[in-house]
CSV table of C-alpha atoms in Angstrom, one decimal:
chain,number,residue,atom,x,y,z
G,1,MET,CA,53.0,19.3,-35.5
G,2,PRO,CA,52.5,15.2,-34.5
G,3,ALA,CA,55.7,13.3,-32.5
G,4,GLU,CA,57.7,11.6,-34.7
G,5,PRO,CA,57.4,7.5,-33.6
G,6,THR,CA,59.3,6.6,-31.5
G,7,LEU,CA,61.7,3.3,-32.5
G,8,ARG,CA,59.2,1.2,-30.1
G,9,ASP,CA,56.3,2.0,-31.6
G,10,ARG,CA,57.6,1.5,-34.7
G,11,PHE,CA,58.6,-2.0,-33.7
G,12,LYS,CA,54.9,-2.3,-32.6
G,13,GLU,CA,54.1,-2.0,-36.2
G,14,GLY,CA,55.8,-5.0,-37.2
G,15,LEU,CA,59.3,-5.1,-39.4
G,16,ASP,CA,60.1,-6.5,-42.9
G,17,ALA,CA,61.6,-9.1,-41.6
G,18,PRO,CA,62.3,-10.6,-38.1
G,19,ILE,CA,65.2,-9.2,-36.1
G,20,CYS,CA,65.6,-12.3,-34.1
G,21,LEU,CA,64.0,-15.3,-35.7
G,22,THR,CA,64.2,-18.3,-32.9
G,23,TRP,CA,64.8,-22.0,-35.1
G,24,GLU,CA,63.3,-25.5,-33.1
G,25,LEU,CA,65.6,-27.6,-35.3
G,26,THR,CA,64.3,-30.6,-33.6
G,27,TYR,CA,62.2,-32.1,-30.2
G,28,ALA,CA,64.6,-34.2,-29.8
G,29,CYS,CA,66.6,-34.4,-26.6
G,30,ASN,CA,69.0,-35.8,-24.2
G,31,LEU,CA,67.6,-34.4,-21.6
G,32,ALA,CA,64.1,-34.1,-19.5
G,33,CYS,CA,64.0,-30.6,-18.0
G,34,ILE,CA,61.1,-30.2,-15.9
G,35,HIS,CA,60.8,-26.3,-17.0
G,36,CYS,CA,60.6,-27.0,-20.7
G,37,LEU,CA,58.5,-24.7,-22.5
G,38,SER,CA,57.8,-27.2,-25.9
G,39,SER,CA,57.8,-30.7,-23.7
G,40,SER,CA,61.2,-32.2,-25.6
G,41,GLY,CA,62.2,-34.9,-25.7
G,42,ARG,CA,61.4,-37.0,-28.5
G,43,ARG,CA,62.2,-36.2,-32.4
G,44,ASP,CA,58.8,-35.4,-34.6
G,45,PRO,CA,58.9,-38.0,-37.8
G,46,ARG,CA,57.7,-34.7,-39.6
G,47,GLU,CA,60.7,-33.0,-38.8
G,48,LEU,CA,62.5,-30.8,-41.7
G,49,ASP,CA,64.8,-32.5,-43.2
G,50,THR,CA,68.6,-30.9,-44.5
G,51,ALA,CA,67.1,-29.8,-47.9
G,52,GLU,CA,64.5,-27.7,-46.6
G,53,ALA,CA,66.5,-26.1,-43.6
G,54,LYS,CA,69.0,-24.9,-46.2
G,55,ARG,CA,65.9,-23.5,-48.1
G,56,ILE,CA,64.8,-21.6,-44.7
G,57,ILE,CA,68.2,-20.3,-44.5
G,58,ASP,CA,68.0,-19.0,-48.1
G,59,GLU,CA,64.6,-17.2,-47.1
G,60,MET,CA,66.3,-15.4,-44.1
G,61,VAL,CA,69.7,-14.7,-46.7
G,62,GLU,CA,67.3,-12.8,-48.9
G,63,MET,CA,65.0,-11.4,-45.8
G,64,SER,CA,67.8,-9.8,-44.2
G,65,VAL,CA,66.9,-11.4,-41.1
G,66,PHE,CA,70.0,-9.7,-38.4
G,67,TYR,CA,70.6,-13.5,-36.9
G,68,VAL,CA,68.7,-16.9,-35.8
G,69,ASN,CA,68.3,-18.2,-32.2
G,70,ILE,CA,68.8,-22.8,-32.9
G,71,GLY,CA,67.3,-24.3,-30.1
G,72,GLY,CA,64.9,-27.3,-29.6
G,73,GLY,CA,64.9,-30.0,-28.2
G,74,GLU,CA,68.6,-30.4,-28.2
G,75,PRO,CA,70.2,-28.9,-31.4
G,76,MET,CA,73.1,-30.8,-31.3
G,77,VAL,CA,71.5,-34.4,-31.8
G,78,ARG,CA,70.7,-33.9,-35.4
G,79,THR,CA,73.0,-35.5,-37.8
G,80,ASP,CA,73.4,-32.3,-40.2
G,81,PHE,CA,73.2,-30.0,-37.4
G,82,PHE,CA,77.6,-28.8,-38.3
G,83,GLU,CA,76.3,-28.9,-42.1
G,84,LEU,CA,73.2,-26.5,-41.6
G,85,LEU,CA,75.5,-23.9,-38.9
G,86,GLU,CA,78.2,-24.0,-41.6
G,87,TYR,CA,75.5,-23.3,-44.2
G,88,ALA,CA,74.1,-20.3,-42.7
G,89,THR,CA,77.4,-18.8,-41.2
G,90,GLU,CA,79.1,-18.8,-45.3
G,91,ASN,CA,75.8,-17.2,-45.9
G,92,ASN,CA,76.5,-14.6,-44.0
G,93,VAL,CA,73.6,-15.3,-41.0
G,94,GLY,CA,74.7,-14.7,-37.9
G,95,VAL,CA,73.9,-17.8,-35.6
G,96,LYS,CA,73.6,-18.0,-31.8
G,97,PHE,CA,72.5,-21.5,-30.8
G,98,SER,CA,71.4,-22.6,-27.3
G,99,THR,CA,72.1,-26.3,-26.0
G,100,ASN,CA,72.9,-28.2,-22.9
G,101,GLY,CA,76.4,-28.7,-23.3
G,102,THR,CA,75.9,-32.3,-23.5
G,103,ARG,CA,77.7,-32.9,-27.1
G,104,ILE,CA,80.2,-30.2,-27.2
G,105,THR,CA,83.5,-32.1,-27.0
G,106,ARG,CA,87.0,-31.1,-26.8
G,107,ALA,CA,86.6,-31.9,-31.1
G,108,ASN,CA,84.3,-30.5,-31.2
G,109,ALA,CA,84.8,-27.1,-29.7
G,110,GLU,CA,87.8,-26.9,-32.0
G,111,VAL,CA,85.2,-27.0,-35.0
G,112,LEU,CA,82.9,-24.3,-33.1
G,113,ALA,CA,85.4,-22.4,-32.8
G,114,ALA,CA,86.8,-22.0,-36.0
G,115,MET,CA,83.7,-20.6,-37.7
G,116,GLY,CA,83.0,-17.1,-37.8
G,117,TYR,CA,79.7,-15.5,-37.3
G,118,LEU,CA,78.4,-17.4,-34.1
G,119,ASP,CA,77.4,-17.5,-30.9
G,120,ILE,CA,77.1,-20.3,-28.0
G,121,GLN,CA,74.4,-20.0,-24.7
G,122,ILE,CA,74.9,-22.7,-22.3
G,123,SER,CA,71.5,-23.4,-20.1
G,124,LEU,CA,72.6,-23.4,-16.3
G,125,ASP,CA,69.8,-23.3,-14.2
G,126,GLY,CA,72.0,-23.8,-10.8
G,127,ALA,CA,75.1,-21.9,-9.7
G,128,ASP,CA,76.0,-25.6,-8.0
G,129,ARG,CA,75.4,-29.5,-8.6
G,130,VAL,CA,72.4,-29.7,-6.4
G,131,THR,CA,70.3,-26.8,-7.9
G,132,ASN,CA,70.7,-27.2,-11.6
G,133,ASP,CA,70.5,-30.9,-11.7
G,134,ALA,CA,67.2,-30.9,-9.3
G,135,VAL,CA,65.8,-29.0,-12.9
G,136,ARG,CA,67.8,-30.2,-15.5
G,137,GLY,CA,68.5,-34.1,-14.7
G,138,GLU,CA,71.5,-35.5,-12.9
G,139,GLY,CA,75.1,-35.1,-14.7
G,140,SER,CA,73.6,-31.7,-16.5
G,141,TYR,CA,75.8,-29.2,-14.3
G,142,ASP,CA,78.6,-31.1,-15.1
G,143,ALA,CA,78.1,-31.3,-18.7
G,144,ALA,CA,77.4,-28.0,-18.8
G,145,LEU,CA,81.0,-26.9,-17.3
G,146,GLY,CA,82.6,-29.5,-19.2
G,147,ALA,CA,81.5,-27.3,-22.2
G,148,MET,CA,82.5,-24.4,-21.0
G,149,GLU,CA,86.3,-25.6,-20.5
G,150,HIS,CA,86.4,-27.4,-23.9
G,151,LEU,CA,84.8,-23.9,-25.3
G,152,SER,CA,87.5,-21.9,-23.4
G,153,ALA,CA,90.4,-24.2,-24.2
G,154,ALA,CA,89.4,-24.1,-27.9
G,155,GLY,CA,89.8,-20.4,-27.7
G,156,PHE,CA,86.0,-20.2,-28.8
G,157,GLY,CA,86.1,-16.6,-26.8
G,158,PRO,CA,83.2,-15.0,-24.5
G,159,PHE,CA,80.6,-17.7,-25.3
G,160,LYS,CA,77.0,-17.1,-22.9
G,161,ILE,CA,75.7,-18.8,-19.7
G,162,SER,CA,72.3,-18.9,-20.3
G,163,VAL,CA,70.1,-18.8,-16.8
G,164,VAL,CA,66.4,-19.3,-16.7
G,165,ILE,CA,65.7,-17.3,-12.9
G,166,THR,CA,63.7,-19.1,-10.3
G,167,ARG,CA,63.0,-19.6,-7.0
G,168,GLN,CA,65.6,-21.6,-6.3
G,169,ASN,CA,68.4,-20.1,-8.0
G,170,VAL,CA,67.6,-16.1,-7.5
G,171,THR,CA,69.7,-15.8,-4.8
G,172,GLN,CA,73.2,-17.4,-6.3
G,173,LEU,CA,72.9,-14.6,-9.1
G,174,ASP,CA,76.1,-13.3,-7.8
G,175,GLU,CA,77.6,-16.9,-8.0
G,176,PHE,CA,76.3,-16.9,-11.6
G,177,GLN,CA,78.3,-13.7,-12.5
G,178,ALA,CA,81.6,-15.3,-10.5
G,179,LEU,CA,81.1,-18.3,-13.2
G,180,ALA,CA,80.9,-15.8,-16.1
G,181,ASP,CA,83.8,-14.1,-14.9
G,182,ARG,CA,85.7,-17.3,-14.7
G,183,PHE,CA,85.3,-18.1,-18.2
G,184,GLY,CA,85.4,-14.9,-19.4
G,185,ALA,CA,82.1,-15.3,-20.3
G,186,GLU,CA,78.6,-13.4,-20.7
G,187,LEU,CA,75.8,-14.0,-18.2
G,188,ARG,CA,72.2,-13.5,-19.8
G,189,LEU,CA,69.0,-14.5,-17.9
G,190,THR,CA,65.3,-15.6,-19.0
G,191,ARG,CA,62.5,-15.7,-17.7
G,192,LEU,CA,60.7,-18.9,-16.5
G,193,ARG,CA,57.2,-19.5,-18.6
G,194,PRO,CA,54.5,-21.9,-17.4
G,195,SER,CA,54.4,-23.8,-20.8
G,196,GLY,CA,55.6,-27.3,-21.5
G,197,ARG,CA,56.3,-29.3,-18.8
G,198,GLY,CA,56.8,-25.6,-16.9
G,199,VAL,CA,53.1,-26.2,-16.2
G,200,ASP,CA,53.7,-28.7,-13.8
G,201,SER,CA,56.9,-26.8,-12.4
G,202,TRP,CA,55.3,-23.3,-12.3
G,203,ASP,CA,54.0,-23.1,-8.6
G,204,LEU,CA,57.2,-24.5,-7.5
G,205,LEU,CA,59.6,-22.8,-9.7
G,206,HIS,CA,58.4,-19.4,-10.1
G,207,PRO,CA,59.8,-16.4,-8.2
G,208,THR,CA,58.1,-14.8,-5.8
G,209,THR,CA,56.9,-11.4,-5.2
G,210,ALA,CA,59.9,-10.1,-3.1
G,211,GLN,CA,62.2,-12.1,-5.1
G,212,GLN,CA,61.3,-10.6,-8.2
G,213,ARG,CA,61.9,-7.4,-6.7
G,214,ASP,CA,65.0,-8.2,-5.6
G,215,LEU,CA,65.6,-9.7,-9.0
G,216,TYR,CA,65.4,-6.5,-10.5
G,217,GLN,CA,67.5,-4.2,-8.0
G,218,TRP,CA,70.1,-6.6,-8.7
G,219,LEU,CA,69.3,-5.8,-12.6
G,220,MET,CA,69.4,-2.3,-12.0
G,221,ALA,CA,73.4,-3.0,-10.4
G,222,HIS,CA,74.5,-5.2,-13.3
G,223,PRO,CA,73.4,-3.5,-16.7
G,224,MET,CA,75.7,-5.6,-19.1
G,225,THR,CA,73.7,-8.7,-17.8
G,226,LEU,CA,72.0,-10.0,-21.1
G,227,THR,CA,68.1,-10.2,-20.3
G,228,GLY,CA,66.4,-10.5,-24.0
G,229,ASP,CA,63.6,-8.3,-22.2
G,230,SER,CA,62.4,-10.8,-20.4
G,231,PHE,CA,61.7,-9.0,-17.4
G,232,PHE,CA,59.9,-5.9,-18.9
G,233,HIS,CA,57.3,-6.5,-16.2
G,234,LEU,CA,59.7,-5.4,-13.6
G,235,ASN,CA,59.8,-1.8,-15.1
G,236,ALA,CA,56.9,-1.0,-13.1
G,237,LEU,CA,59.3,-1.0,-10.2
G,238,GLY,CA,61.2,2.1,-11.3
G,239,ASP,CA,63.6,2.9,-14.0
G,240,PRO,CA,63.1,0.7,-17.2
G,241,ILE,CA,65.9,-2.4,-17.5
G,242,ASP,CA,68.1,-2.2,-20.6
G,243,GLY,CA,65.7,-2.8,-24.4
G,244,LEU,CA,63.1,-3.1,-26.3
G,245,ASN,CA,60.6,-3.1,-23.0
G,246,LEU,CA,57.4,-5.0,-25.4
G,247,CYS,CA,56.0,-8.2,-26.4
G,248,GLY,CA,57.4,-8.5,-29.8
G,249,ALA,CA,55.3,-11.7,-30.9
G,250,GLY,CA,54.7,-11.1,-34.7
G,251,ARG,CA,56.6,-8.0,-34.6
G,252,VAL,CA,59.8,-8.3,-34.0
G,253,VAL,CA,60.4,-11.9,-33.3
G,254,CYS,CA,58.5,-14.9,-34.1
G,255,LEU,CA,59.5,-18.7,-34.1
G,256,ILE,CA,59.8,-22.0,-36.4
G,257,ASP,CA,59.4,-25.0,-35.0
G,258,PRO,CA,61.0,-28.6,-36.0
G,259,ILE,CA,58.0,-29.3,-38.6
G,260,GLY,CA,58.3,-26.0,-40.1
G,261,ASP,CA,55.0,-24.5,-38.2
G,262,VAL,CA,55.7,-21.0,-37.3
G,263,TYR,CA,54.5,-19.1,-34.3
G,264,ALA,CA,54.4,-15.7,-33.1
G,265,CYS,CA,55.9,-16.3,-29.8
G,266,PRO,CA,58.9,-18.5,-29.1
G,267,PHE,CA,57.3,-19.2,-25.9
G,268,VAL,CA,53.7,-20.1,-27.0
G,269,ILE,CA,53.9,-23.0,-29.2
G,270,HIS,CA,50.0,-23.8,-29.3
G,271,ASP,CA,47.6,-23.8,-31.9
G,272,GLN,CA,46.3,-20.4,-31.1
G,273,PHE,CA,49.4,-18.3,-31.8
G,274,LEU,CA,50.2,-21.0,-34.8
G,275,ALA,CA,50.6,-18.2,-38.2
G,276,GLY,CA,51.2,-20.8,-40.7
G,277,ASN,CA,53.7,-23.2,-42.1
G,278,VAL,CA,57.0,-22.7,-44.0
G,279,ARG,CA,56.7,-25.4,-46.0
G,280,ASN,CA,53.2,-23.6,-48.0
G,281,GLU,CA,53.7,-21.9,-50.7
G,282,GLY,CA,55.4,-18.3,-50.1
G,283,GLY,CA,57.4,-20.3,-47.8
G,284,PHE,CA,58.3,-18.1,-44.5
G,285,ALA,CA,58.8,-14.7,-46.2
G,286,GLN,CA,54.6,-15.5,-46.7
G,287,VAL,CA,54.0,-16.0,-43.3
G,288,TRP,CA,55.6,-13.3,-42.2
G,289,ARG,CA,54.5,-10.7,-44.2
G,290,HIS,CA,51.0,-11.4,-44.5
G,291,SER,CA,49.7,-14.3,-41.9
G,292,PRO,CA,46.2,-12.7,-40.3
G,293,LEU,CA,47.5,-13.2,-36.7
G,294,PHE,CA,50.6,-11.0,-37.6
G,295,THR,CA,48.8,-8.8,-39.1
G,296,GLU,CA,46.4,-8.6,-36.1
G,297,LEU,CA,49.1,-8.2,-33.3
G,298,ARG,CA,50.9,-5.9,-35.1
G,299,GLN,CA,47.7,-3.5,-34.7
G,300,PRO,CA,47.8,-0.9,-31.2
G,301,GLN,CA,46.8,-3.1,-28.5
G,302,SER,CA,44.1,-2.4,-25.6
G,303,ALA,CA,45.6,-1.5,-22.1
G,304,GLY,CA,42.7,-3.7,-20.8
G,305,ALA,CA,42.3,-4.6,-17.1
G,306,CYS,CA,45.5,-2.5,-17.0
G,307,ALA,CA,44.4,0.8,-18.3
G,308,SER,CA,44.0,2.0,-14.6
G,309,CYS,CA,47.2,1.0,-13.6
G,310,GLY,CA,49.8,3.7,-13.5
G,311,SER,CA,52.5,1.9,-14.6
G,312,TYR,CA,51.1,-0.1,-18.1
G,313,ASP,CA,53.7,2.3,-20.1
G,314,ALA,CA,56.8,1.1,-18.3
G,315,CYS,CA,55.3,-2.4,-18.2
G,316,GLN,CA,53.5,-3.0,-21.3
G,317,GLY,CA,51.0,-5.4,-19.3
G,318,GLY,CA,53.8,-8.0,-19.4
G,319,CYS,CA,54.3,-11.5,-21.2
G,320,MET,CA,52.1,-12.5,-23.7
G,321,ALA,CA,53.0,-16.1,-23.3
G,322,ALA,CA,52.9,-16.0,-19.2
G,323,LYS,CA,49.1,-14.7,-19.6
G,324,PHE,CA,48.2,-17.4,-21.7
G,325,PHE,CA,49.4,-20.2,-20.4
G,326,THR,CA,48.4,-19.2,-16.7
G,327,GLY,CA,44.3,-18.5,-18.4
G,328,LEU,CA,44.5,-14.9,-18.2
G,329,PRO,CA,43.3,-13.0,-20.8
G,330,LEU,CA,45.7,-11.8,-22.9
G,331,ASP,CA,45.1,-7.9,-22.0
G,332,GLY,CA,45.2,-8.4,-18.5
G,333,PRO,CA,47.7,-8.0,-16.0
G,334,ASP,CA,50.5,-10.2,-16.1
G,335,PRO,CA,50.3,-13.2,-13.6
G,336,GLU,CA,53.8,-11.8,-12.1
G,337,CYS,CA,52.8,-8.1,-11.8
G,338,VAL,CA,54.8,-6.8,-9.7
G,339,TYR,CA,51.4,-5.2,-7.8
G,340,GLY,CA,49.9,-8.0,-7.3
G,341,HIS,CA,47.4,-7.7,-9.4
G,342,GLY,CA,47.7,-10.6,-11.4
G,343,GLU,CA,47.2,-12.7,-8.5
G,344,THR,CA,44.5,-11.0,-7.6
G,345,ALA,CA,43.0,-11.7,-11.1
G,346,LEU,CA,44.1,-15.7,-10.9
G,347,ALA,CA,42.2,-15.9,-7.7
G,348,SER,CA,39.2,-14.0,-8.3
G,349,GLN,CA,38.8,-16.2,-11.7
G,350,LYS,CA,39.6,-19.4,-10.5
G,351,VAL,CA,42.2,-20.0,-13.2
G,352,VAL,CA,43.5,-23.3,-13.3
G,353,LEU,CA,46.8,-24.2,-14.8
G,354,GLY,CA,47.0,-26.8,-17.7
G,355,ARG,CA,47.5,-25.1,-20.9
G,356,ARG,CA,50.2,-26.9,-23.0
G,357,PRO,CA,51.9,-26.6,-26.3
G,358,SER,CA,49.5,-28.2,-28.8
G,359,ALA,CA,52.5,-31.7,-29.0
G,360,ASP,CA,53.9,-33.0,-25.9
G,361,HIS,CA,57.0,-34.9,-27.5
G,362,SER,CA,58.2,-36.0,-23.8
G,363,LYS,CA,60.0,-39.2,-23.5
G,364,PRO,CA,58.1,-41.8,-21.5
G,365,GLY,CA,58.9,-41.4,-18.4
G,366,ALA,CA,60.2,-38.1,-18.0
G,367,ILE,CA,60.8,-36.2,-14.8
G,368,SER,CA,58.0,-34.6,-13.8
G,369,LEU,CA,56.8,-32.9,-10.7
G,370,ALA,CA,53.9,-34.8,-10.6
G,371,THR,CA,56.1,-38.0,-9.8
G,372,ARG,CA,58.5,-36.1,-7.4
């Protein structure tokens, strides 16, 4: 009798609705982080309006989407942000939104604390002002901590501190945890992807092989730390990190961008991974259930160049976004493969970083490593 498929096997085949739908409400942003995966800064004039956004929320209700992860840009710069937030939560759609914290005033924190079914992630990329502001811009550290103070004072509850792991901050994990403990918050660590302005900052910011091994050991010692399956490529080092540990692109996750385009992965905003648009007939459900791209991604995937590696079942070949934006084939090794296979592949193919999202929304004069 054939073995029953595992939960991971079933997820690889896709679901009737995404477990987590990432929705970038706007490309507008008041910061210019040097690793921004969508090169956010300027609002796109084709941005979905309030009525269109509410229709997407209605679809989420009909499809029983588990929760929506709202981001940007900075989502709080939209004038209808609180209206959309209330519409979603009142219709029992769970909302997690990511913010740089600059718009969480004392008054806004009280409004947010009064809402149910809501989770907030405050982005912070350094446990000290110097480390953080070198990536996110001057004043961003103080703004983020101010937002945490306001949420705490308003009795919001356990919000999350979201950290993109870099070469500069990976040594500050204990300090990040202490900060989370100070506010009764949860620590969430995510992986740096070489997308958007991250193309220019990848070589400077992505952790070294030795640092990745240290990160793995730290995560194993801190199992309550959230990672959102960012680091399943590290599983080749030993016991698996908690999570699904697979690439969920087009299977259990996807992204809707500010103009309604649907992408397979929140980290690959590129025409090659564009599945459709919610403004077209059938809306989001049509794209999710019938897109040729998603159908293809849900088919069994080849191990490719990783087939001969005994760790493939553990790491699944790593992150599609990291491979794509470094120019490696999707069935090739992860560029940060802990055994160095990615570095070897990059060197042998003489691949040059340079792929970017299909549109750059950076403001003129935005901080770039090319000009630092």
